[in-house]
């Protein structure tokens, strides 16, 4: 049963109406915080939870309850809000979290010296509300030692967040080791993660090899695409995380390990648990903090700043001086739904920057690249233009394809297009094609 994932190992809850008036308090909440239910019903939520710093509409936030620092998750129940305490400071055994105040102090310190970290949240572009919320929560999570589960569609920046969290953590001077769980075949999982001793199996290196867990010692182990871990491997990983000890394949001694785990997934792990594809115990182990990175279409305000950021990046790389994005391309970018998120945006800009001539990136630079071609399913989201433009674009597209397919041989291209070579030359000149 995973219907109650949010209730695992929590510290009770408060039920509050729209005005913030306390309507119910769970018995375990009263017990854990030594509160008398009758005394607080009808009172304000702010009398119980203090320092709800910058809460706004966040689902998970920090607060202080009877002088205890807590992390609280809010969920909706009809028109009521349920405030559930999911982490209580002092609960070191489970979460090893540092206090709320410490987190805020560190955050302030990091603001003063932003260049000290190799990776920081400054490198994560985007000032939309959704992104700022994610960054703020990540900043606070960073200072703790807790396991973090990053969820979000592919290309939203999960790995970037993982690096930034590491870069803001007290572990920042120790290794950040990334493992793509989808890329390791089941039978190699153990030797990749835990390492092996000399002669552990045929084909193994003579001198043995340390595993990723060992390499991440005192640092952070980033387990990307965690949902793709084979079921058996999940159990082995869980054991290592629980016992905080790792033994190399073929070895006899186990080593104490101190690593922080950040896992990422673009799938609904809770759902996979229900389907029996992901181990519930490992899920709970990872699900201490879940941080959702919003898709690009949910933060349209970030699209142009990101586009200009990538333009600057490729300006340096390709030695270009692009400064503008023409209005039509801006319009298209803002209306497109970006199924591949920031990764796709970066690729589109890269393609355009390969083709662009001059200081303005325009629709033609990206529209006629080989990947966003007319038969791409994404094509339908490009706004319809005047017939004249549509015809012109179709003509340019056909000519570019013909030239590509004939390796630039114009005679051959003209034959493919069943037009006269002179006509092809005229069109190439007219459209300024290369
Ligand atoms: N907010 C952002 N600011 C700058 N670059 C970003 C941002 N989000 C993603 N990227 C870039 O987009 C690409 C995909 O990001 P990545 O973290 O690998 O996504 P995911 O792990 O979610 O698939 C990377 O090149 C990354 O640097
Ligand atoms: Mg990734």
Short mmCIF file of C-alpha atoms and ligand atoms in Angstrom, two decimals:
data_model
loop_
_atom_site.label_atom_id
_atom_site.label_comp_id
_atom_site.label_asym_id
_atom_site.label_seq_id
_atom_site.Cartn_x
_atom_site.Cartn_y
_atom_site.Cartn_z
CA UNK A 1 0.00 0.00 0.00
CA UNK A 2 1.55 3.24 -1.05
CA UNK A 3 -1.48 5.48 -0.91
CA UNK A 4 -0.04 6.99 2.22
CA UNK A 5 3.49 7.77 1.13
CA UNK A 6 3.23 11.24 2.59
CA UNK A 7 2.42 9.79 5.96
CA UNK A 8 5.51 7.70 6.35
CA UNK A 9 7.41 8.41 9.51
CA UNK A 10 5.80 11.76 9.96
CA UNK A 11 5.12 13.67 13.11
CA UNK A 12 1.42 14.29 12.78
CA UNK A 13 -0.58 16.96 11.06
CA UNK A 14 -2.70 20.07 11.41
CA UNK A 15 -5.87 20.72 9.45
CA UNK A 16 -6.51 24.34 8.60
CA UNK A 17 -9.33 26.16 6.79
CA UNK A 18 -8.89 28.81 4.08
CA UNK A 19 -8.42 31.56 6.66
CA UNK A 20 -5.65 29.68 8.46
CA UNK A 21 -7.82 28.69 11.40
CA UNK A 22 -6.97 25.35 13.03
CA UNK A 23 -9.80 22.88 12.56
CA UNK A 24 -8.11 19.68 13.67
CA UNK A 25 -4.86 18.46 15.20
CA UNK A 26 -3.80 14.82 15.00
CA UNK A 27 -3.15 12.96 18.26
CA UNK A 28 0.45 12.15 17.26
CA UNK A 29 1.09 15.84 16.56
CA UNK A 30 -0.12 16.72 20.06
CA UNK A 31 2.06 14.01 21.47
CA UNK A 32 5.25 14.86 19.56
CA UNK A 33 5.03 18.58 20.24
CA UNK A 34 3.40 18.41 23.68
CA UNK A 35 0.42 20.42 22.55
CA UNK A 36 -3.08 20.29 23.96
CA UNK A 37 -5.59 19.95 21.14
CA UNK A 38 -8.41 21.80 22.88
CA UNK A 39 -6.16 24.79 23.54
CA UNK A 40 -5.32 25.41 19.93
CA UNK A 41 -8.46 24.55 17.95
CA UNK A 42 -9.98 27.73 16.56
CA UNK A 43 -6.65 29.53 16.84
CA UNK A 44 -4.36 30.58 13.99
CA UNK A 45 -1.85 28.30 12.28
CA UNK A 46 0.75 30.99 12.97
CA UNK A 47 0.37 30.41 16.71
CA UNK A 48 1.61 26.87 16.20
CA UNK A 49 4.04 27.11 13.28
CA UNK A 50 6.45 30.00 13.52
CA UNK A 51 8.85 31.39 10.98
CA UNK A 52 7.00 30.21 7.90
CA UNK A 53 9.64 32.07 5.99
CA UNK A 54 8.68 32.94 2.41
CA UNK A 55 6.15 30.16 2.25
CA UNK A 56 3.90 31.52 -0.50
CA UNK A 57 2.47 28.55 -2.31
CA UNK A 58 5.20 26.05 -1.67
CA UNK A 59 4.33 22.49 -0.89
CA UNK A 60 7.27 21.87 1.40
CA UNK A 61 8.70 24.50 3.70
CA UNK A 62 10.52 25.08 6.96
CA UNK A 63 8.88 26.20 10.17
CA UNK A 64 9.44 26.19 13.89
CA UNK A 65 7.02 24.36 16.17
CA UNK A 66 7.52 24.71 19.93
CA UNK A 67 11.12 25.75 19.26
CA UNK A 68 11.75 22.65 17.15
CA UNK A 69 12.85 23.17 13.56
CA UNK A 70 10.62 21.23 11.20
CA UNK A 71 10.00 20.58 7.58
CA UNK A 72 6.34 20.68 6.74
CA UNK A 73 4.46 19.48 3.70
CA UNK A 74 1.12 21.02 2.75
CA UNK A 75 -1.52 19.12 0.85
CA UNK A 76 -5.08 20.04 -0.08
CA UNK A 77 -8.10 18.26 1.30
CA UNK A 78 -11.19 19.89 -0.16
CA UNK A 79 -10.89 23.54 0.81
CA UNK A 80 -8.81 22.68 3.83
CA UNK A 81 -5.01 22.45 4.00
CA UNK A 82 -3.23 19.65 5.76
CA UNK A 83 0.11 20.69 7.28
CA UNK A 84 2.08 17.57 7.91
CA UNK A 85 5.43 17.56 9.70
CA UNK A 86 7.70 15.28 7.70
CA UNK A 87 11.07 16.05 9.29
CA UNK A 88 11.76 17.16 12.80
CA UNK A 89 15.20 18.47 13.71
CA UNK A 90 16.90 16.26 16.20
CA UNK A 91 15.60 13.36 14.22
CA UNK A 92 19.26 12.85 13.36
CA UNK A 93 19.07 9.14 13.03
CA UNK A 94 16.82 9.35 10.02
CA UNK A 95 17.67 12.58 8.39
CA UNK A 96 20.88 14.06 9.71
CA UNK A 97 19.57 17.48 8.87
CA UNK A 98 21.06 20.70 10.02
CA UNK A 99 18.84 23.25 11.60
CA UNK A 100 16.70 25.67 9.78
CA UNK A 101 18.61 28.66 11.14
CA UNK A 102 21.90 27.19 10.09
CA UNK A 103 20.54 26.67 6.60
CA UNK A 104 19.43 30.27 6.34
CA UNK A 105 22.78 31.52 7.63
CA UNK A 106 24.64 29.45 5.11
CA UNK A 107 22.38 30.72 2.39
CA UNK A 108 23.22 34.31 3.39
CA UNK A 109 26.92 33.51 3.48
CA UNK A 110 26.77 31.98 0.05
CA UNK A 111 25.04 35.07 -1.29
CA UNK A 112 27.99 37.14 -0.13
CA UNK A 113 30.58 34.95 -1.80
CA UNK A 114 28.86 33.51 -4.83
CA UNK A 115 32.04 32.69 -6.70
CA UNK A 116 33.36 30.34 -4.09
CA UNK A 117 31.54 27.27 -5.31
CA UNK A 118 32.28 25.54 -8.53
CA UNK A 119 28.61 24.95 -9.10
CA UNK A 120 26.01 27.13 -7.56
CA UNK A 121 22.44 28.04 -8.16
CA UNK A 122 23.64 31.15 -9.98
CA UNK A 123 24.40 28.95 -12.93
CA UNK A 124 20.86 27.73 -13.07
CA UNK A 125 19.19 30.25 -15.34
CA UNK A 126 15.60 31.22 -14.74
CA UNK A 127 13.77 33.67 -12.55
CA UNK A 128 10.25 32.42 -13.01
CA UNK A 129 8.32 31.85 -9.83
CA UNK A 130 8.38 28.08 -10.35
CA UNK A 131 12.14 28.09 -10.79
CA UNK A 132 12.81 30.42 -7.89
CA UNK A 133 10.75 28.20 -5.64
CA UNK A 134 12.72 25.14 -6.73
CA UNK A 135 16.04 26.96 -6.23
CA UNK A 136 15.06 28.26 -2.82
CA UNK A 137 14.03 24.85 -1.59
CA UNK A 138 17.15 23.26 -3.07
CA UNK A 139 19.34 25.86 -1.35
CA UNK A 140 17.94 24.88 2.00
CA UNK A 141 18.11 21.17 1.32
CA UNK A 142 21.72 21.58 0.19
CA UNK A 143 23.09 22.28 3.64
CA UNK A 144 21.63 19.12 5.13
CA UNK A 145 22.89 15.64 4.65
CA UNK A 146 19.52 14.27 3.63
CA UNK A 147 18.80 12.15 0.65
CA UNK A 148 17.17 14.13 -2.14
CA UNK A 149 14.93 12.79 -4.87
CA UNK A 150 14.80 15.06 -7.91
CA UNK A 151 11.85 14.50 -10.17
CA UNK A 152 11.04 16.18 -13.43
CA UNK A 153 10.79 15.52 -17.13
CA UNK A 154 13.90 14.74 -19.10
CA UNK A 155 15.98 17.82 -19.86
CA UNK A 156 14.59 20.02 -17.09
CA UNK A 157 17.95 20.36 -15.36
CA UNK A 158 17.90 17.64 -12.71
CA UNK A 159 21.59 16.90 -13.03
CA UNK A 160 22.38 20.60 -12.91
CA UNK A 161 20.39 20.86 -9.69
CA UNK A 162 22.16 17.83 -8.26
CA UNK A 163 25.52 19.49 -8.94
CA UNK A 164 24.38 22.78 -7.45
CA UNK A 165 23.08 21.07 -4.32
CA UNK A 166 26.44 19.36 -3.94
CA UNK A 167 28.25 22.63 -4.64
CA UNK A 168 26.34 24.36 -1.86
CA UNK A 169 26.78 21.56 0.64
CA UNK A 170 29.53 21.11 3.20
CA UNK A 171 30.71 18.28 0.94
CA UNK A 172 31.51 20.59 -1.95
CA UNK A 173 35.25 19.98 -1.83
CA UNK A 174 34.76 16.24 -2.04
CA UNK A 175 33.77 14.26 -5.13
CA UNK A 176 30.48 14.43 -6.97
CA UNK A 177 30.07 11.08 -8.68
CA UNK A 178 27.25 10.56 -11.18
CA UNK A 179 25.93 7.14 -12.08
CA UNK A 180 23.37 6.65 -14.82
CA UNK A 181 21.40 3.65 -13.61
CA UNK A 182 19.85 3.16 -17.04
CA UNK A 183 23.27 2.70 -18.58
CA UNK A 184 24.56 -0.10 -16.35
CA UNK A 185 23.55 -3.64 -17.31
CA UNK A 186 22.05 -5.56 -14.39
CA UNK A 187 24.93 -8.02 -14.05
CA UNK A 188 27.51 -5.24 -13.88
CA UNK A 189 25.67 -3.18 -11.33
CA UNK A 190 27.42 -4.55 -8.28
CA UNK A 191 30.93 -4.29 -9.62
CA UNK A 192 30.28 -0.78 -10.98
CA UNK A 193 28.78 0.51 -7.77
CA UNK A 194 30.64 -1.43 -5.14
CA UNK A 195 33.86 -2.21 -6.99
CA UNK A 196 35.69 -5.52 -7.09
CA UNK A 197 38.82 -7.16 -5.76
CA UNK A 198 41.57 -8.63 -8.00
CA UNK A 199 40.39 -11.73 -9.80
CA UNK A 200 36.79 -11.34 -8.68
CA UNK A 201 35.46 -12.54 -12.03
CA UNK A 202 36.75 -13.29 -15.50
CA UNK A 203 37.32 -10.14 -17.48
CA UNK A 204 37.91 -8.10 -14.34
CA UNK A 205 40.94 -5.85 -14.11
CA UNK A 206 43.94 -7.54 -12.49
CA UNK A 207 44.33 -4.88 -9.86
CA UNK A 208 40.66 -4.66 -8.93
CA UNK A 209 38.63 -1.50 -9.09
CA UNK A 210 36.91 0.79 -6.63
CA UNK A 211 33.16 1.23 -7.08
CA UNK A 212 31.30 4.50 -7.53
CA UNK A 213 30.16 4.44 -3.92
CA UNK A 214 33.75 4.31 -2.77
CA UNK A 215 34.76 7.03 -5.23
CA UNK A 216 32.06 9.28 -3.84
CA UNK A 217 33.49 8.95 -0.34
CA UNK A 218 32.68 12.02 1.78
CA UNK A 219 31.01 13.49 -1.26
CA UNK A 220 27.80 13.03 -3.19
CA UNK A 221 26.63 10.05 -5.22
CA UNK A 222 24.19 11.08 -7.94
CA UNK A 223 22.00 8.18 -9.01
CA UNK A 224 20.42 9.29 -12.25
CA UNK A 225 17.40 7.49 -13.70
CA UNK A 226 17.03 5.52 -10.51
CA UNK A 227 13.76 3.96 -11.71
CA UNK A 228 15.77 1.94 -14.24
CA UNK A 229 17.71 0.05 -11.61
CA UNK A 230 16.90 -3.67 -11.85
CA UNK A 231 14.81 -4.94 -8.95
CA UNK A 232 17.55 -7.10 -7.50
CA UNK A 233 20.07 -4.29 -7.64
CA UNK A 234 17.64 -2.06 -5.78
CA UNK A 235 17.82 -4.42 -2.82
CA UNK A 236 21.60 -4.44 -2.87
CA UNK A 237 21.77 -0.68 -3.03
CA UNK A 238 19.33 -0.37 -0.15
CA UNK A 239 21.44 -2.63 2.02
CA UNK A 240 24.55 -0.54 1.40
CA UNK A 241 22.67 2.67 2.17
CA UNK A 242 21.26 1.27 5.38
CA UNK A 243 24.38 -0.36 6.68
CA UNK A 244 26.61 2.46 5.44
CA UNK A 245 29.12 -0.17 4.53
CA UNK A 246 30.31 -1.40 1.20
CA UNK A 247 32.07 -4.59 0.32
CA UNK A 248 33.78 -5.02 -3.04
CA UNK A 249 32.73 -7.97 -5.15
CA UNK A 250 35.03 -10.86 -4.25
CA UNK A 251 36.21 -9.01 -1.19
CA UNK A 252 36.13 -9.97 2.45
CA UNK A 253 36.34 -6.68 4.29
CA UNK A 254 33.72 -3.99 4.27
CA UNK A 255 34.47 -0.32 4.33
CA UNK A 256 32.48 2.30 6.16
CA UNK A 257 31.04 4.80 3.71
CA UNK A 258 29.88 8.35 4.14
CA UNK A 259 28.09 9.52 1.02
CA UNK A 260 25.14 11.72 0.40
CA UNK A 261 22.66 10.35 -2.09
CA UNK A 262 20.89 12.47 -4.66
CA UNK A 263 18.66 10.43 -6.94
CA UNK A 264 16.81 11.60 -10.03
CA UNK A 265 13.96 10.23 -12.05
CA UNK A 266 11.60 11.33 -14.78
CA UNK A 267 9.08 8.70 -13.77
CA UNK A 268 6.54 8.53 -10.99
CA UNK A 269 8.33 6.33 -8.47
CA UNK A 270 5.28 6.09 -6.21
CA UNK A 271 3.36 4.66 -9.14
CA UNK A 272 6.16 2.19 -9.91
CA UNK A 273 6.07 1.04 -6.30
CA UNK A 274 2.35 0.41 -6.62
CA UNK A 275 2.99 -1.58 -9.78
CA UNK A 276 5.59 -3.64 -7.93
CA UNK A 277 8.43 -2.43 -10.15
CA UNK A 278 10.27 -0.40 -7.57
CA UNK A 279 11.04 -1.51 -4.04
CA UNK A 280 8.96 0.27 -1.48
CA UNK A 281 11.71 0.21 1.14
CA UNK A 282 14.22 1.83 -1.21
CA UNK A 283 11.59 4.33 -2.24
CA UNK A 284 11.06 5.41 1.36
CA UNK A 285 14.78 5.62 1.84
CA UNK A 286 15.07 8.04 -1.11
CA UNK A 287 11.87 9.94 -0.51
CA UNK A 288 13.07 12.18 2.29
CA UNK A 289 12.97 15.33 0.21
CA UNK A 290 11.40 15.29 -3.18
CA UNK A 291 12.16 18.28 -5.29
CA UNK A 292 10.19 18.73 -8.47
CA UNK A 293 11.91 20.57 -11.30
CA UNK A 294 9.15 22.13 -13.39
CA UNK A 295 8.97 21.55 -17.13
CA UNK A 296 9.91 24.43 -19.41
CA UNK A 297 6.33 24.90 -20.58
CA UNK A 298 5.36 25.57 -16.99
CA UNK A 299 7.83 28.46 -16.81
CA UNK A 300 7.52 30.36 -20.05
CA UNK A 301 9.26 33.35 -18.43
CA UNK A 302 12.49 31.35 -18.45
CA UNK A 303 12.49 30.56 -22.17
CA UNK A 304 14.03 33.77 -23.51
CA UNK A 305 16.60 34.23 -20.72
CA UNK A 306 17.71 30.64 -21.32
CA UNK A 307 17.81 31.19 -25.08
CA UNK A 308 20.06 34.25 -24.67
CA UNK A 309 22.22 32.39 -22.19
CA UNK A 310 22.80 29.62 -24.75
CA UNK A 311 23.35 32.16 -27.51
CA UNK A 312 26.13 33.70 -25.41
CA UNK A 313 27.55 30.26 -24.81
CA UNK A 314 27.63 29.38 -28.52
CA UNK A 315 28.82 32.88 -29.47
CA UNK A 316 32.00 32.07 -27.61
CA UNK A 317 32.20 28.53 -28.90
CA UNK A 318 31.56 29.35 -32.58
CA UNK A 319 33.06 32.84 -32.50
CA UNK A 320 29.79 34.51 -33.49
CA UNK A 321 28.33 37.79 -32.39
CA UNK A 322 24.65 37.08 -32.27
CA UNK A 323 22.82 39.64 -30.17
CA UNK A 324 19.16 39.35 -31.10
CA UNK A 325 16.40 36.87 -31.66
CA UNK A 326 13.94 38.07 -34.25
CA UNK A 327 10.32 38.58 -33.23
CA UNK A 328 8.90 35.63 -35.12
CA UNK A 329 11.37 33.19 -33.61
CA UNK A 330 10.72 34.60 -30.13
CA UNK A 331 7.04 34.13 -30.73
CA UNK A 332 7.53 30.56 -31.85
CA UNK A 333 9.75 29.75 -28.89
CA UNK A 334 7.20 31.12 -26.45
CA UNK A 335 4.39 29.10 -28.02
CA UNK A 336 6.18 25.84 -28.57
CA UNK A 337 5.62 23.23 -25.87
CA UNK A 338 9.23 21.97 -25.49
CA UNK A 339 8.75 18.27 -24.81
CA UNK A 340 12.53 17.95 -24.44
CA UNK A 341 12.66 20.96 -22.10
CA UNK A 342 15.89 22.92 -21.62
CA UNK A 343 17.98 20.25 -23.35
CA UNK A 344 15.86 20.69 -26.48
CA UNK A 345 16.03 24.47 -26.26
CA UNK A 346 19.81 24.27 -26.04
CA UNK A 347 19.92 21.95 -29.07
CA UNK A 348 17.66 24.23 -31.10
CA UNK A 349 19.87 27.23 -30.30
CA UNK A 350 22.98 25.23 -31.15
CA UNK A 351 21.55 24.25 -34.54
CA UNK A 352 20.56 27.84 -35.22
CA UNK A 353 23.98 29.13 -34.19
CA UNK A 354 25.58 26.80 -36.72
CA UNK A 355 23.57 28.29 -39.53
CA UNK A 356 23.08 31.93 -38.52
CA UNK A 357 24.77 34.70 -40.42
CA UNK A 358 24.87 38.13 -38.84
CA UNK A 359 23.74 39.29 -35.44
CA UNK A 360 20.15 38.06 -35.36
CA UNK A 361 18.95 34.53 -34.88
CA UNK A 362 15.79 33.98 -36.89
CA UNK A 363 13.20 31.37 -37.68
CA UNK A 364 15.01 30.36 -40.87
CA UNK A 365 18.12 29.42 -38.91
CA UNK A 366 16.36 26.80 -36.87
CA UNK A 367 13.31 26.00 -38.89
CA UNK A 368 15.13 24.47 -41.80
CA UNK A 369 17.68 22.56 -39.90
CA UNK A 370 17.52 18.85 -40.54
CA UNK A 371 16.04 17.95 -37.18
CA UNK A 372 13.10 20.32 -37.01
CA UNK A 373 12.01 19.28 -40.48
CA UNK A 374 8.59 19.41 -42.03
CA UNK A 375 7.76 15.86 -41.13
CA UNK A 376 8.67 16.30 -37.48
CA UNK A 377 5.68 15.90 -35.21
CA UNK A 378 6.64 19.17 -33.54
CA UNK A 379 6.07 20.97 -36.77
CA UNK A 380 2.38 21.45 -36.07
CA UNK A 381 3.10 23.73 -33.17
CA UNK A 382 4.83 26.24 -35.42
CA UNK A 383 2.29 29.00 -35.98
CA UNK A 384 0.85 29.08 -39.49
CA UNK A 385 2.26 31.86 -41.63
CA UNK A 386 1.03 33.63 -44.72
CA UNK A 387 0.72 31.38 -47.77
CA UNK A 388 3.56 33.28 -49.40
CA UNK A 389 5.87 32.55 -46.45
CA UNK A 390 4.75 28.96 -46.20
CA UNK A 391 5.45 28.38 -49.90
CA UNK A 392 8.78 30.17 -49.66
CA UNK A 393 9.79 28.07 -46.66
CA UNK A 394 8.72 24.86 -48.34
CA UNK A 395 10.80 25.80 -51.39
CA UNK A 396 13.88 26.59 -49.29
CA UNK A 397 13.42 23.36 -47.39
CA UNK A 398 13.17 21.27 -50.58
CA UNK A 399 16.24 22.93 -52.11
CA UNK A 400 18.30 22.42 -48.96
CA UNK A 401 17.31 18.79 -48.81
CA UNK A 402 18.13 18.22 -52.45
CA UNK A 403 21.53 19.88 -52.02
CA UNK A 404 22.20 17.83 -48.93
CA UNK A 405 21.20 14.57 -50.57
CA UNK A 406 23.42 15.30 -53.56
CA UNK A 407 26.34 16.46 -51.42
CA UNK A 408 26.22 19.97 -52.80
CA UNK A 409 26.26 18.85 -56.44
CA UNK A 410 23.92 21.44 -57.95
CA UNK A 411 23.35 19.63 -61.24
CA UNK A 412 22.26 16.53 -59.39
CA UNK A 413 20.14 18.58 -57.01
CA UNK A 414 18.39 20.26 -59.92
CA UNK A 415 17.68 16.85 -61.46
CA UNK A 416 16.21 15.60 -58.19
CA UNK A 417 13.98 18.65 -58.04
CA UNK A 418 13.10 18.29 -61.72
CA UNK A 419 13.96 21.93 -62.41
CA UNK A 420 16.46 23.54 -64.72
CA UNK A 421 19.92 24.14 -63.29
CA UNK A 422 19.65 27.88 -64.03
CA UNK A 423 16.43 28.00 -62.08
CA UNK A 424 18.16 26.35 -59.13
CA UNK A 425 20.97 28.91 -59.26
CA UNK A 426 18.45 31.75 -59.30
CA UNK A 427 16.63 30.38 -56.27
CA UNK A 428 19.86 29.78 -54.36
CA UNK A 429 20.80 33.41 -54.96
CA UNK A 430 17.31 34.64 -54.16
CA UNK A 431 17.15 32.86 -50.82
CA UNK A 432 20.78 33.44 -50.06
CA UNK A 433 21.42 29.74 -49.50
CA UNK A 434 24.85 28.23 -49.06
N1 LIG B 1 18.11 26.29 -15.73
C1 LIG B 1 19.14 25.98 -16.52
N2 LIG B 1 20.10 26.89 -16.76
C2 LIG B 1 21.13 26.58 -17.59
N3 LIG B 1 21.28 25.42 -18.22
C3 LIG B 1 20.35 24.47 -18.01
C4 LIG B 1 19.24 24.70 -17.15
N4 LIG B 1 18.48 23.58 -17.13
C5 LIG B 1 19.08 22.70 -17.92
N5 LIG B 1 20.21 23.21 -18.47
C6 LIG B 1 21.08 22.54 -19.42
O1 LIG B 1 20.24 21.68 -20.21
C7 LIG B 1 20.84 20.41 -20.39
C8 LIG B 1 19.98 19.33 -19.75
O2 LIG B 1 20.04 19.44 -18.34
P1 LIG B 1 20.17 18.16 -17.38
O3 LIG B 1 20.50 18.67 -16.01
O4 LIG B 1 21.08 17.15 -17.96
O5 LIG B 1 18.66 17.65 -17.42
P2 LIG B 1 18.02 16.30 -16.84
O6 LIG B 1 19.06 15.67 -15.95
O7 LIG B 1 16.80 16.75 -16.11
O8 LIG B 1 17.67 15.46 -18.03
C9 LIG B 1 22.23 20.51 -19.80
O9 LIG B 1 23.10 20.89 -20.83
C10 LIG B 1 22.09 21.62 -18.77
O10 LIG B 1 23.31 22.25 -18.54
MG1 LIG B 2 19.74 13.69 -16.88
#
